Amino acid sequence: MRLTGYLLTFAGALCATAAQADEITGERDGEALVYRVGGFDSVGLGIPASVDIRVGPDWSVRASGPANALAELRVERDGRSLQLRPRNGWRNTNASLARQVRVIITMPQLASASIGGSGRMAVDRVTGESLRASVGGSGSLALGTVAVDNLAVSIGGSGEVTAAGRAAQLTVKNSGSGRFAAPDLRASGATVSAAGSGQVRAVVDGPATVSLAGSGMVDLGRGAKCTVRRAGSGRVICGS
């Protein structure tokens, strides 16, 4: 019930936002569609497609796949956010077709990446002050090389976020059975909240606050100096 409510809330937010967003019409380029849009620093994925985000000097958005699969995709600009949504609403999406869509996005800076549903997103590298990463549902988000002051990760459902690199401060909220798998991510400090059977793994070289409820697992490595609040059968690994 909690996951269903989460997904319904997420879908409702998508619909409400869609009414305020501007659709970007794709231009045919061979078998692909090119979307002339720029000025965004956030990407949201609400369709079970695959998205690759690359850092570059300018913006570009290119979608490829069979024509009937591309017909499932709606691209919108909402403020500074690029949204990839199901054209006919998430209830009427042909998931098998949508999975054949691949979108390649180039952008100078990424501040926020979010997935609602079962989509897949991969980011080559992120630098800057902060990054917000969220997955709701069974989707997967892979952060290649991170170098930020603040990394905030939110997982609701059975999805997964992976990351490598460095963050001065790491904040993770895992409220389902999903995983934050980042054994190659080092942080100077962390705040972790986990409820359910999910897992959180990273390397923290400094103070960390951990709140764990349920049967999940939090592993912050031997260098973490943790303050722990725990309820349930879950496990916290900190320090030597």
PDB file of N, CA and C in Angstrom, residues 49-139:
ATOM      1  N   ALA A  49      11.857   4.119 -20.409  1.00  0.00           N
ATOM      2  CA  ALA A  49      12.860   4.205 -21.464  1.00  0.00           C
ATOM      3  C   ALA A  49      14.253   4.196 -20.848  1.00  0.00           C
ATOM      4  N   SER A  50      15.281   4.233 -21.702  1.00  0.00           N
ATOM      5  CA  SER A  50      16.669   4.332 -21.252  1.00  0.00           C
ATOM      6  C   SER A  50      17.207   5.707 -21.615  1.00  0.00           C
ATOM      7  N   VAL A  51      17.860   6.355 -20.655  1.00  0.00           N
ATOM      8  CA  VAL A  51      18.377   7.708 -20.855  1.00  0.00           C
ATOM      9  C   VAL A  51      19.852   7.740 -20.492  1.00  0.00           C
ATOM     10  N   ASP A  52      20.650   8.309 -21.372  1.00  0.00           N
ATOM     11  CA  ASP A  52      22.067   8.535 -21.100  1.00  0.00           C
ATOM     12  C   ASP A  52      22.311  10.036 -21.068  1.00  0.00           C
ATOM     13  N   ILE A  53      22.866  10.525 -19.960  1.00  0.00           N
ATOM     14  CA  ILE A  53      23.155  11.948 -19.801  1.00  0.00           C
ATOM     15  C   ILE A  53      24.663  12.142 -19.836  1.00  0.00           C
ATOM     16  N   ARG A  54      25.086  13.051 -20.706  1.00  0.00           N
ATOM     17  CA  ARG A  54      26.510  13.323 -20.873  1.00  0.00           C
ATOM     18  C   ARG A  54      26.771  14.810 -20.661  1.00  0.00           C
ATOM     19  N   VAL A  55      27.882  15.105 -20.024  1.00  0.00           N
ATOM     20  CA  VAL A  55      28.267  16.497 -19.815  1.00  0.00           C
ATOM     21  C   VAL A  55      28.931  17.021 -21.079  1.00  0.00           C
ATOM     22  N   GLY A  56      28.466  18.194 -21.533  1.00  0.00           N
ATOM     23  CA  GLY A  56      29.021  18.807 -22.729  1.00  0.00           C
ATOM     24  C   GLY A  56      28.841  20.307 -22.692  1.00  0.00           C
ATOM     25  N   PRO A  57      29.397  21.027 -23.660  1.00  0.00           N
ATOM     26  CA  PRO A  57      29.349  22.492 -23.637  1.00  0.00           C
ATOM     27  C   PRO A  57      27.981  23.076 -23.939  1.00  0.00           C
ATOM     28  N   ASP A  58      27.090  22.303 -24.561  1.00  0.00           N
ATOM     29  CA  ASP A  58      25.780  22.824 -24.943  1.00  0.00           C
ATOM     30  C   ASP A  58      24.732  21.742 -24.725  1.00  0.00           C
ATOM     31  N   TRP A  59      23.470  22.109 -24.983  1.00  0.00           N
ATOM     32  CA  TRP A  59      22.364  21.184 -24.769  1.00  0.00           C
ATOM     33  C   TRP A  59      21.994  20.471 -26.066  1.00  0.00           C
ATOM     34  N   SER A  60      21.688  19.197 -25.966  1.00  0.00           N
ATOM     35  CA  SER A  60      21.105  18.457 -27.083  1.00  0.00           C
ATOM     36  C   SER A  60      20.294  17.298 -26.527  1.00  0.00           C
ATOM     37  N   VAL A  61      19.209  16.981 -27.221  1.00  0.00           N
ATOM     38  CA  VAL A  61      18.333  15.874 -26.818  1.00  0.00           C
ATOM     39  C   VAL A  61      17.988  15.083 -28.074  1.00  0.00           C
ATOM     40  N   ARG A  62      18.284  13.803 -28.062  1.00  0.00           N
ATOM     41  CA  ARG A  62      18.055  12.967 -29.240  1.00  0.00           C
ATOM     42  C   ARG A  62      17.459  11.636 -28.789  1.00  0.00           C
ATOM     43  N   ALA A  63      16.334  11.264 -29.377  1.00  0.00           N
ATOM     44  CA  ALA A  63      15.656  10.012 -29.038  1.00  0.00           C
ATOM     45  C   ALA A  63      15.670   9.082 -30.239  1.00  0.00           C
ATOM     46  N   SER A  64      15.967   7.809 -29.989  1.00  0.00           N
ATOM     47  CA  SER A  64      15.986   6.818 -31.063  1.00  0.00           C
ATOM     48  C   SER A  64      15.160   5.609 -30.657  1.00  0.00           C
ATOM     49  N   GLY A  65      14.723   4.868 -31.690  1.00  0.00           N
ATOM     50  CA  GLY A  65      13.898   3.698 -31.468  1.00  0.00           C
ATOM     51  C   GLY A  65      12.896   3.555 -32.594  1.00  0.00           C
ATOM     52  N   PRO A  66      12.144   2.460 -32.619  1.00  0.00           N
ATOM     53  CA  PRO A  66      11.104   2.301 -33.630  1.00  0.00           C
ATOM     54  C   PRO A  66      10.086   3.440 -33.561  1.00  0.00           C
ATOM     55  N   ALA A  67       9.489   3.763 -34.699  1.00  0.00           N
ATOM     56  CA  ALA A  67       8.553   4.889 -34.756  1.00  0.00           C
ATOM     57  C   ALA A  67       7.397   4.716 -33.779  1.00  0.00           C
ATOM     58  N   ASN A  68       6.864   3.499 -33.669  1.00  0.00           N
ATOM     59  CA  ASN A  68       5.736   3.300 -32.751  1.00  0.00           C
ATOM     60  C   ASN A  68       6.169   3.388 -31.293  1.00  0.00           C
ATOM     61  N   ALA A  69       7.449   3.136 -31.030  1.00  0.00           N
ATOM     62  CA  ALA A  69       7.963   3.307 -29.669  1.00  0.00           C
ATOM     63  C   ALA A  69       8.162   4.785 -29.352  1.00  0.00           C
ATOM     64  N   LEU A  70       8.711   5.541 -30.294  1.00  0.00           N
ATOM     65  CA  LEU A  70       8.899   6.980 -30.086  1.00  0.00           C
ATOM     66  C   LEU A  70       7.570   7.696 -29.909  1.00  0.00           C
ATOM     67  N   ALA A  71       6.502   7.122 -30.474  1.00  0.00           N
ATOM     68  CA  ALA A  71       5.177   7.731 -30.323  1.00  0.00           C
ATOM     69  C   ALA A  71       4.692   7.691 -28.881  1.00  0.00           C
ATOM     70  N   GLU A  72       5.307   6.843 -28.045  1.00  0.00           N
ATOM     71  CA  GLU A  72       4.934   6.770 -26.637  1.00  0.00           C
ATOM     72  C   GLU A  72       5.537   7.911 -25.814  1.00  0.00           C
ATOM     73  N   LEU A  73       6.509   8.630 -26.374  1.00  0.00           N
ATOM     74  CA  LEU A  73       7.298   9.608 -25.623  1.00  0.00           C
ATOM     75  C   LEU A  73       6.787  11.028 -25.817  1.00  0.00           C
ATOM     76  N   ARG A  74       6.691  11.746 -24.716  1.00  0.00           N
ATOM     77  CA  ARG A  74       6.375  13.176 -24.730  1.00  0.00           C
ATOM     78  C   ARG A  74       7.507  13.904 -24.006  1.00  0.00           C
ATOM     79  N   VAL A  75       8.108  14.880 -24.656  1.00  0.00           N
ATOM     80  CA  VAL A  75       9.210  15.650 -24.084  1.00  0.00           C
ATOM     81  C   VAL A  75       8.710  17.048 -23.742  1.00  0.00           C
ATOM     82  N   GLU A  76       8.964  17.473 -22.508  1.00  0.00           N
ATOM     83  CA  GLU A  76       8.469  18.766 -22.040  1.00  0.00           C
ATOM     84  C   GLU A  76       9.578  19.548 -21.355  1.00  0.00           C
ATOM     85  N   ARG A  77       9.456  20.849 -21.438  1.00  0.00           N
ATOM     86  CA  ARG A  77      10.324  21.760 -20.681  1.00  0.00           C
ATOM     87  C   ARG A  77       9.452  22.437 -19.631  1.00  0.00           C
ATOM     88  N   ASP A  78       9.817  22.251 -18.365  1.00  0.00           N
ATOM     89  CA  ASP A  78       9.077  22.830 -17.248  1.00  0.00           C
ATOM     90  C   ASP A  78      10.063  23.639 -16.413  1.00  0.00           C
ATOM     91  N   GLY A  79      10.136  24.932 -16.674  1.00  0.00           N
ATOM     92  CA  GLY A  79      11.127  25.751 -15.996  1.00  0.00           C
ATOM     93  C   GLY A  79      12.522  25.319 -16.405  1.00  0.00           C
ATOM     94  N   ARG A  80      13.335  24.941 -15.432  1.00  0.00           N
ATOM     95  CA  ARG A  80      14.695  24.480 -15.713  1.00  0.00           C
ATOM     96  C   ARG A  80      14.784  22.954 -15.739  1.00  0.00           C
ATOM     97  N   SER A  81      13.644  22.310 -15.906  1.00  0.00           N
ATOM     98  CA  SER A  81      13.599  20.848 -15.897  1.00  0.00           C
ATOM     99  C   SER A  81      13.132  20.303 -17.241  1.00  0.00           C
ATOM    100  N   LEU A  82      13.838  19.291 -17.738  1.00  0.00           N
ATOM    101  CA  LEU A  82      13.409  18.549 -18.920  1.00  0.00           C
ATOM    102  C   LEU A  82      12.699  17.294 -18.436  1.00  0.00           C
ATOM    103  N   GLN A  83      11.461  17.093 -18.889  1.00  0.00           N
ATOM    104  CA  GLN A  83      10.663  15.966 -18.441  1.00  0.00           C
ATOM    105  C   GLN A  83      10.360  15.036 -19.608  1.00  0.00           C
ATOM    106  N   LEU A  84      10.623  13.751 -19.416  1.00  0.00           N
ATOM    107  CA  LEU A  84      10.320  12.717 -20.399  1.00  0.00           C
ATOM    108  C   LEU A  84       9.150  11.910 -19.851  1.00  0.00           C
ATOM    109  N   ARG A  85       8.007  12.062 -20.478  1.00  0.00           N
ATOM    110  CA  ARG A  85       6.763  11.513 -19.932  1.00  0.00           C
ATOM    111  C   ARG A  85       6.086  10.577 -20.931  1.00  0.00           C
ATOM    112  N   PRO A  86       5.151   9.752 -20.454  1.00  0.00           N
ATOM    113  CA  PRO A  86       4.325   8.957 -21.358  1.00  0.00           C
ATOM    114  C   PRO A  86       3.292   9.849 -22.048  1.00  0.00           C
ATOM    115  N   ARG A  87       3.215   9.767 -23.363  1.00  0.00           N
ATOM    116  CA  ARG A  87       2.326  10.665 -24.102  1.00  0.00           C
ATOM    117  C   ARG A  87       0.868  10.486 -23.721  1.00  0.00           C
ATOM    118  N   ASN A  88       0.452   9.263 -23.474  1.00  0.00           N
ATOM    119  CA  ASN A  88      -0.958   8.996 -23.206  1.00  0.00           C
ATOM    120  C   ASN A  88      -1.238   8.721 -21.735  1.00  0.00           C
ATOM    121  N   GLY A  89      -0.358   9.188 -20.859  1.00  0.00           N
ATOM    122  CA  GLY A  89      -0.545   8.929 -19.438  1.00  0.00           C
ATOM    123  C   GLY A  89       0.058   7.595 -19.054  1.00  0.00           C
ATOM    124  N   TRP A  90       0.526   7.506 -17.802  1.00  0.00           N
ATOM    125  CA  TRP A  90       1.241   6.294 -17.396  1.00  0.00           C
ATOM    126  C   TRP A  90       0.348   5.064 -17.376  1.00  0.00           C
ATOM    127  N   ARG A  91      -0.969   5.225 -17.183  1.00  0.00           N
ATOM    128  CA  ARG A  91      -1.869   4.064 -17.173  1.00  0.00           C
ATOM    129  C   ARG A  91      -2.022   3.462 -18.565  1.00  0.00           C
ATOM    130  N   ASN A  92      -1.850   4.269 -19.609  1.00  0.00           N
ATOM    131  CA  ASN A  92      -2.075   3.809 -20.977  1.00  0.00           C
ATOM    132  C   ASN A  92      -0.782   3.604 -21.758  1.00  0.00           C
ATOM    133  N   THR A  93       0.332   3.551 -21.063  1.00  0.00           N
ATOM    134  CA  THR A  93       1.617   3.382 -21.728  1.00  0.00           C
ATOM    135  C   THR A  93       1.857   1.921 -22.102  1.00  0.00           C
ATOM    136  N   ASN A  94       2.316   1.701 -23.323  1.00  0.00           N
ATOM    137  CA  ASN A  94       2.750   0.372 -23.748  1.00  0.00           C
ATOM    138  C   ASN A  94       4.197   0.209 -23.300  1.00  0.00           C
ATOM    139  N   ALA A  95       4.392  -0.452 -22.181  1.00  0.00           N
ATOM    140  CA  ALA A  95       5.721  -0.526 -21.572  1.00  0.00           C
ATOM    141  C   ALA A  95       6.723  -1.236 -22.468  1.00  0.00           C
ATOM    142  N   SER A  96       6.293  -2.272 -23.179  1.00  0.00           N
ATOM    143  CA  SER A  96       7.225  -3.007 -24.041  1.00  0.00           C
ATOM    144  C   SER A  96       7.739  -2.127 -25.171  1.00  0.00           C
ATOM    145  N   LEU A  97       6.903  -1.231 -25.677  1.00  0.00           N
ATOM    146  CA  LEU A  97       7.354  -0.281 -26.693  1.00  0.00           C
ATOM    147  C   LEU A  97       8.251   0.785 -26.079  1.00  0.00           C
ATOM    148  N   ALA A  98       7.835   1.307 -24.935  1.00  0.00           N
ATOM    149  CA  ALA A  98       8.600   2.384 -24.294  1.00  0.00           C
ATOM    150  C   ALA A  98      10.015   1.937 -23.955  1.00  0.00           C
ATOM    151  N   ARG A  99      10.205   0.670 -23.630  1.00  0.00           N
ATOM    152  CA  ARG A  99      11.539   0.166 -23.292  1.00  0.00           C
ATOM    153  C   ARG A  99      12.485   0.173 -24.494  1.00  0.00           C
ATOM    154  N   GLN A 100      11.947   0.320 -25.696  1.00  0.00           N
ATOM    155  CA  GLN A 100      12.785   0.365 -26.892  1.00  0.00           C
ATOM    156  C   GLN A 100      13.278   1.774 -27.211  1.00  0.00           C
ATOM    157  N   VAL A 101      12.868   2.741 -26.411  1.00  0.00           N
ATOM    158  CA  VAL A 101      13.278   4.129 -26.626  1.00  0.00           C
ATOM    159  C   VAL A 101      14.582   4.399 -25.884  1.00  0.00           C
ATOM    160  N   ARG A 102      15.524   5.025 -26.574  1.00  0.00           N
ATOM    161  CA  ARG A 102      16.769   5.462 -25.939  1.00  0.00           C
ATOM    162  C   ARG A 102      16.929   6.957 -26.196  1.00  0.00           C
ATOM    163  N   VAL A 103      17.171   7.694 -25.127  1.00  0.00           N
ATOM    164  CA  VAL A 103      17.332   9.139 -25.222  1.00  0.00           C
ATOM    165  C   VAL A 103      18.744   9.503 -24.779  1.00  0.00           C
ATOM    166  N   ILE A 104      19.443  10.257 -25.615  1.00  0.00           N
ATOM    167  CA  ILE A 104      20.779  10.752 -25.274  1.00  0.00           C
ATOM    168  C   ILE A 104      20.682  12.258 -25.052  1.00  0.00           C
ATOM    169  N   ILE A 105      21.064  12.689 -23.862  1.00  0.00           N
ATOM    170  CA  ILE A 105      20.980  14.098 -23.482  1.00  0.00           C
ATOM    171  C   ILE A 105      22.382  14.611 -23.190  1.00  0.00           C
ATOM    172  N   THR A 106      22.720  15.725 -23.798  1.00  0.00           N
ATOM    173  CA  THR A 106      23.961  16.422 -23.469  1.00  0.00           C
ATOM    174  C   THR A 106      23.601  17.748 -22.819  1.00  0.00           C
ATOM    175  N   MET A 107      24.281  18.077 -21.722  1.00  0.00           N
ATOM    176  CA  MET A 107      23.974  19.304 -20.992  1.00  0.00           C
ATOM    177  C   MET A 107      25.207  19.756 -20.219  1.00  0.00           C
ATOM    178  N   PRO A 108      25.346  21.065 -19.987  1.00  0.00           N
ATOM    179  CA  PRO A 108      26.542  21.552 -19.292  1.00  0.00           C
ATOM    180  C   PRO A 108      26.609  21.181 -17.816  1.00  0.00           C
ATOM    181  N   GLN A 109      25.461  21.139 -17.151  1.00  0.00           N
ATOM    182  CA  GLN A 109      25.434  20.927 -15.697  1.00  0.00           C
ATOM    183  C   GLN A 109      24.169  20.181 -15.314  1.00  0.00           C
ATOM    184  N   LEU A 110      24.302  19.228 -14.389  1.00  0.00           N
ATOM    185  CA  LEU A 110      23.147  18.485 -13.889  1.00  0.00           C
ATOM    186  C   LEU A 110      22.982  18.756 -12.406  1.00  0.00           C
ATOM    187  N   ALA A 111      21.816  19.286 -12.032  1.00  0.00           N
ATOM    188  CA  ALA A 111      21.531  19.571 -10.626  1.00  0.00           C
ATOM    189  C   ALA A 111      20.571  18.557 -10.018  1.00  0.00           C
ATOM    190  N   SER A 112      19.728  17.925 -10.857  1.00  0.00           N
ATOM    191  CA  SER A 112      18.730  16.995 -10.335  1.00  0.00           C
ATOM    192  C   SER A 112      18.406  15.944 -11.387  1.00  0.00           C
ATOM    193  N   ALA A 113      18.321  14.678 -10.948  1.00  0.00           N
ATOM    194  CA  ALA A 113      17.923  13.573 -11.815  1.00  0.00           C
ATOM    195  C   ALA A 113      16.906  12.732 -11.066  1.00  0.00           C
ATOM    196  N   SER A 114      15.770  12.457 -11.706  1.00  0.00           N
ATOM    197  CA  SER A 114      14.717  11.702 -11.022  1.00  0.00           C
ATOM    198  C   SER A 114      14.073  10.704 -11.973  1.00  0.00           C
ATOM    199  N   ILE A 115      13.660   9.571 -11.398  1.00  0.00           N
ATOM    200  CA  ILE A 115      12.984   8.521 -12.144  1.00  0.00           C
ATOM    201  C   ILE A 115      11.724   8.133 -11.395  1.00  0.00           C
ATOM    202  N   GLY A 116      10.613   8.057 -12.120  1.00  0.00           N
ATOM    203  CA  GLY A 116       9.379   7.529 -11.566  1.00  0.00           C
ATOM    204  C   GLY A 116       8.951   6.331 -12.393  1.00  0.00           C
ATOM    205  N   GLY A 117       8.982   5.140 -11.823  1.00  0.00           N
ATOM    206  CA  GLY A 117       8.629   3.945 -12.573  1.00  0.00           C
ATOM    207  C   GLY A 117       9.825   3.047 -12.794  1.00  0.00           C
ATOM    208  N   SER A 118       9.890   2.427 -13.984  1.00  0.00           N
ATOM    209  CA  SER A 118      10.905   1.406 -14.244  1.00  0.00           C
ATOM    210  C   SER A 118      11.946   1.839 -15.269  1.00  0.00           C
ATOM    211  N   GLY A 119      12.099   3.115 -15.482  1.00  0.00           N
ATOM    212  CA  GLY A 119      13.087   3.593 -16.436  1.00  0.00           C
ATOM    213  C   GLY A 119      14.511   3.412 -15.955  1.00  0.00           C
ATOM    214  N   ARG A 120      15.455   3.638 -16.890  1.00  0.00           N
ATOM    215  CA  ARG A 120      16.879   3.528 -16.578  1.00  0.00           C
ATOM    216  C   ARG A 120      17.573   4.813 -16.996  1.00  0.00           C
ATOM    217  N   MET A 121      18.421   5.336 -16.128  1.00  0.00           N
ATOM    218  CA  MET A 121      19.155   6.555 -16.431  1.00  0.00           C
ATOM    219  C   MET A 121      20.613   6.372 -16.022  1.00  0.00           C
ATOM    220  N   ALA A 122      21.521   6.779 -16.903  1.00  0.00           N
ATOM    221  CA  ALA A 122      22.952   6.723 -16.616  1.00  0.00           C
ATOM    222  C   ALA A 122      23.557   8.094 -16.869  1.00  0.00           C
ATOM    223  N   VAL A 123      24.355   8.569 -15.914  1.00  0.00           N
ATOM    224  CA  VAL A 123      24.989   9.885 -15.994  1.00  0.00           C
ATOM    225  C   VAL A 123      26.495   9.675 -16.001  1.00  0.00           C
ATOM    226  N   ASP A 124      27.195  10.273 -16.973  1.00  0.00           N
ATOM    227  CA  ASP A 124      28.633   9.992 -17.053  1.00  0.00           C
ATOM    228  C   ASP A 124      29.410  10.649 -15.924  1.00  0.00           C
ATOM    229  N   ARG A 125      29.146  11.940 -15.620  1.00  0.00           N
ATOM    230  CA  ARG A 125      29.853  12.612 -14.524  1.00  0.00           C
ATOM    231  C   ARG A 125      29.074  13.835 -14.076  1.00  0.00           C
ATOM    232  N   VAL A 126      29.265  14.185 -12.808  1.00  0.00           N
ATOM    233  CA  VAL A 126      28.578  15.337 -12.220  1.00  0.00           C
ATOM    234  C   VAL A 126      29.569  16.110 -11.369  1.00  0.00           C
ATOM    235  N   THR A 127      29.655  17.413 -11.592  1.00  0.00           N
ATOM    236  CA  THR A 127      30.462  18.286 -10.751  1.00  0.00           C
ATOM    237  C   THR A 127      29.606  19.470 -10.325  1.00  0.00           C
ATOM    238  N   GLY A 128      30.029  20.152  -9.270  1.00  0.00           N
ATOM    239  CA  GLY A 128      29.297  21.337  -8.854  1.00  0.00           C
ATOM    240  C   GLY A 128      28.990  21.336  -7.376  1.00  0.00           C
ATOM    241  N   GLU A 129      28.072  22.207  -7.005  1.00  0.00           N
ATOM    242  CA  GLU A 129      27.741  22.376  -5.594  1.00  0.00           C
ATOM    243  C   GLU A 129      26.897  21.232  -5.058  1.00  0.00           C
ATOM    244  N   SER A 130      25.868  20.829  -5.812  1.00  0.00           N
ATOM    245  CA  SER A 130      24.971  19.806  -5.275  1.00  0.00           C
ATOM    246  C   SER A 130      24.312  19.017  -6.393  1.00  0.00           C
ATOM    247  N   LEU A 131      23.863  17.816  -6.038  1.00  0.00           N
ATOM    248  CA  LEU A 131      23.092  16.963  -6.936  1.00  0.00           C
ATOM    249  C   LEU A 131      22.011  16.276  -6.128  1.00  0.00           C
ATOM    250  N   ARG A 132      20.780  16.321  -6.649  1.00  0.00           N
ATOM    251  CA  ARG A 132      19.659  15.581  -6.071  1.00  0.00           C
ATOM    252  C   ARG A 132      19.328  14.420  -7.007  1.00  0.00           C
ATOM    253  N   ALA A 133      19.297  13.214  -6.465  1.00  0.00           N
ATOM    254  CA  ALA A 133      19.007  12.025  -7.253  1.00  0.00           C
ATOM    255  C   ALA A 133      17.886  11.250  -6.579  1.00  0.00           C
ATOM    256  N   SER A 134      16.853  10.896  -7.341  1.00  0.00           N
ATOM    257  CA  SER A 134      15.724  10.181  -6.738  1.00  0.00           C
ATOM    258  C   SER A 134      15.178   9.128  -7.694  1.00  0.00           C
ATOM    259  N   VAL A 135      14.751   8.013  -7.102  1.00  0.00           N
ATOM    260  CA  VAL A 135      14.117   6.928  -7.836  1.00  0.00           C
ATOM    261  C   VAL A 135      12.876   6.509  -7.070  1.00  0.00           C
ATOM    262  N   GLY A 136      11.739   6.514  -7.755  1.00  0.00           N
ATOM    263  CA  GLY A 136      10.500   6.022  -7.172  1.00  0.00           C
ATOM    264  C   GLY A 136       9.979   4.888  -8.035  1.00  0.00           C
ATOM    265  N   GLY A 137       9.898   3.689  -7.515  1.00  0.00           N
ATOM    266  CA  GLY A 137       9.499   2.540  -8.311  1.00  0.00           C
ATOM    267  C   GLY A 137      10.644   1.563  -8.436  1.00  0.00           C
ATOM    268  N   SER A 138      10.764   0.924  -9.603  1.00  0.00           N
ATOM    269  CA  SER A 138      11.794  -0.097  -9.804  1.00  0.00           C
ATOM    270  C   SER A 138      12.893   0.364 -10.754  1.00  0.00           C
ATOM    271  N   GLY A 139      12.990   1.638 -10.997  1.00  0.00           N
ATOM    272  CA  GLY A 139      13.984   2.158 -11.923  1.00  0.00           C
ATOM    273  C   GLY A 139      15.396   2.094 -11.382  1.00  0.00           C
TER     274      GLY A 139
END
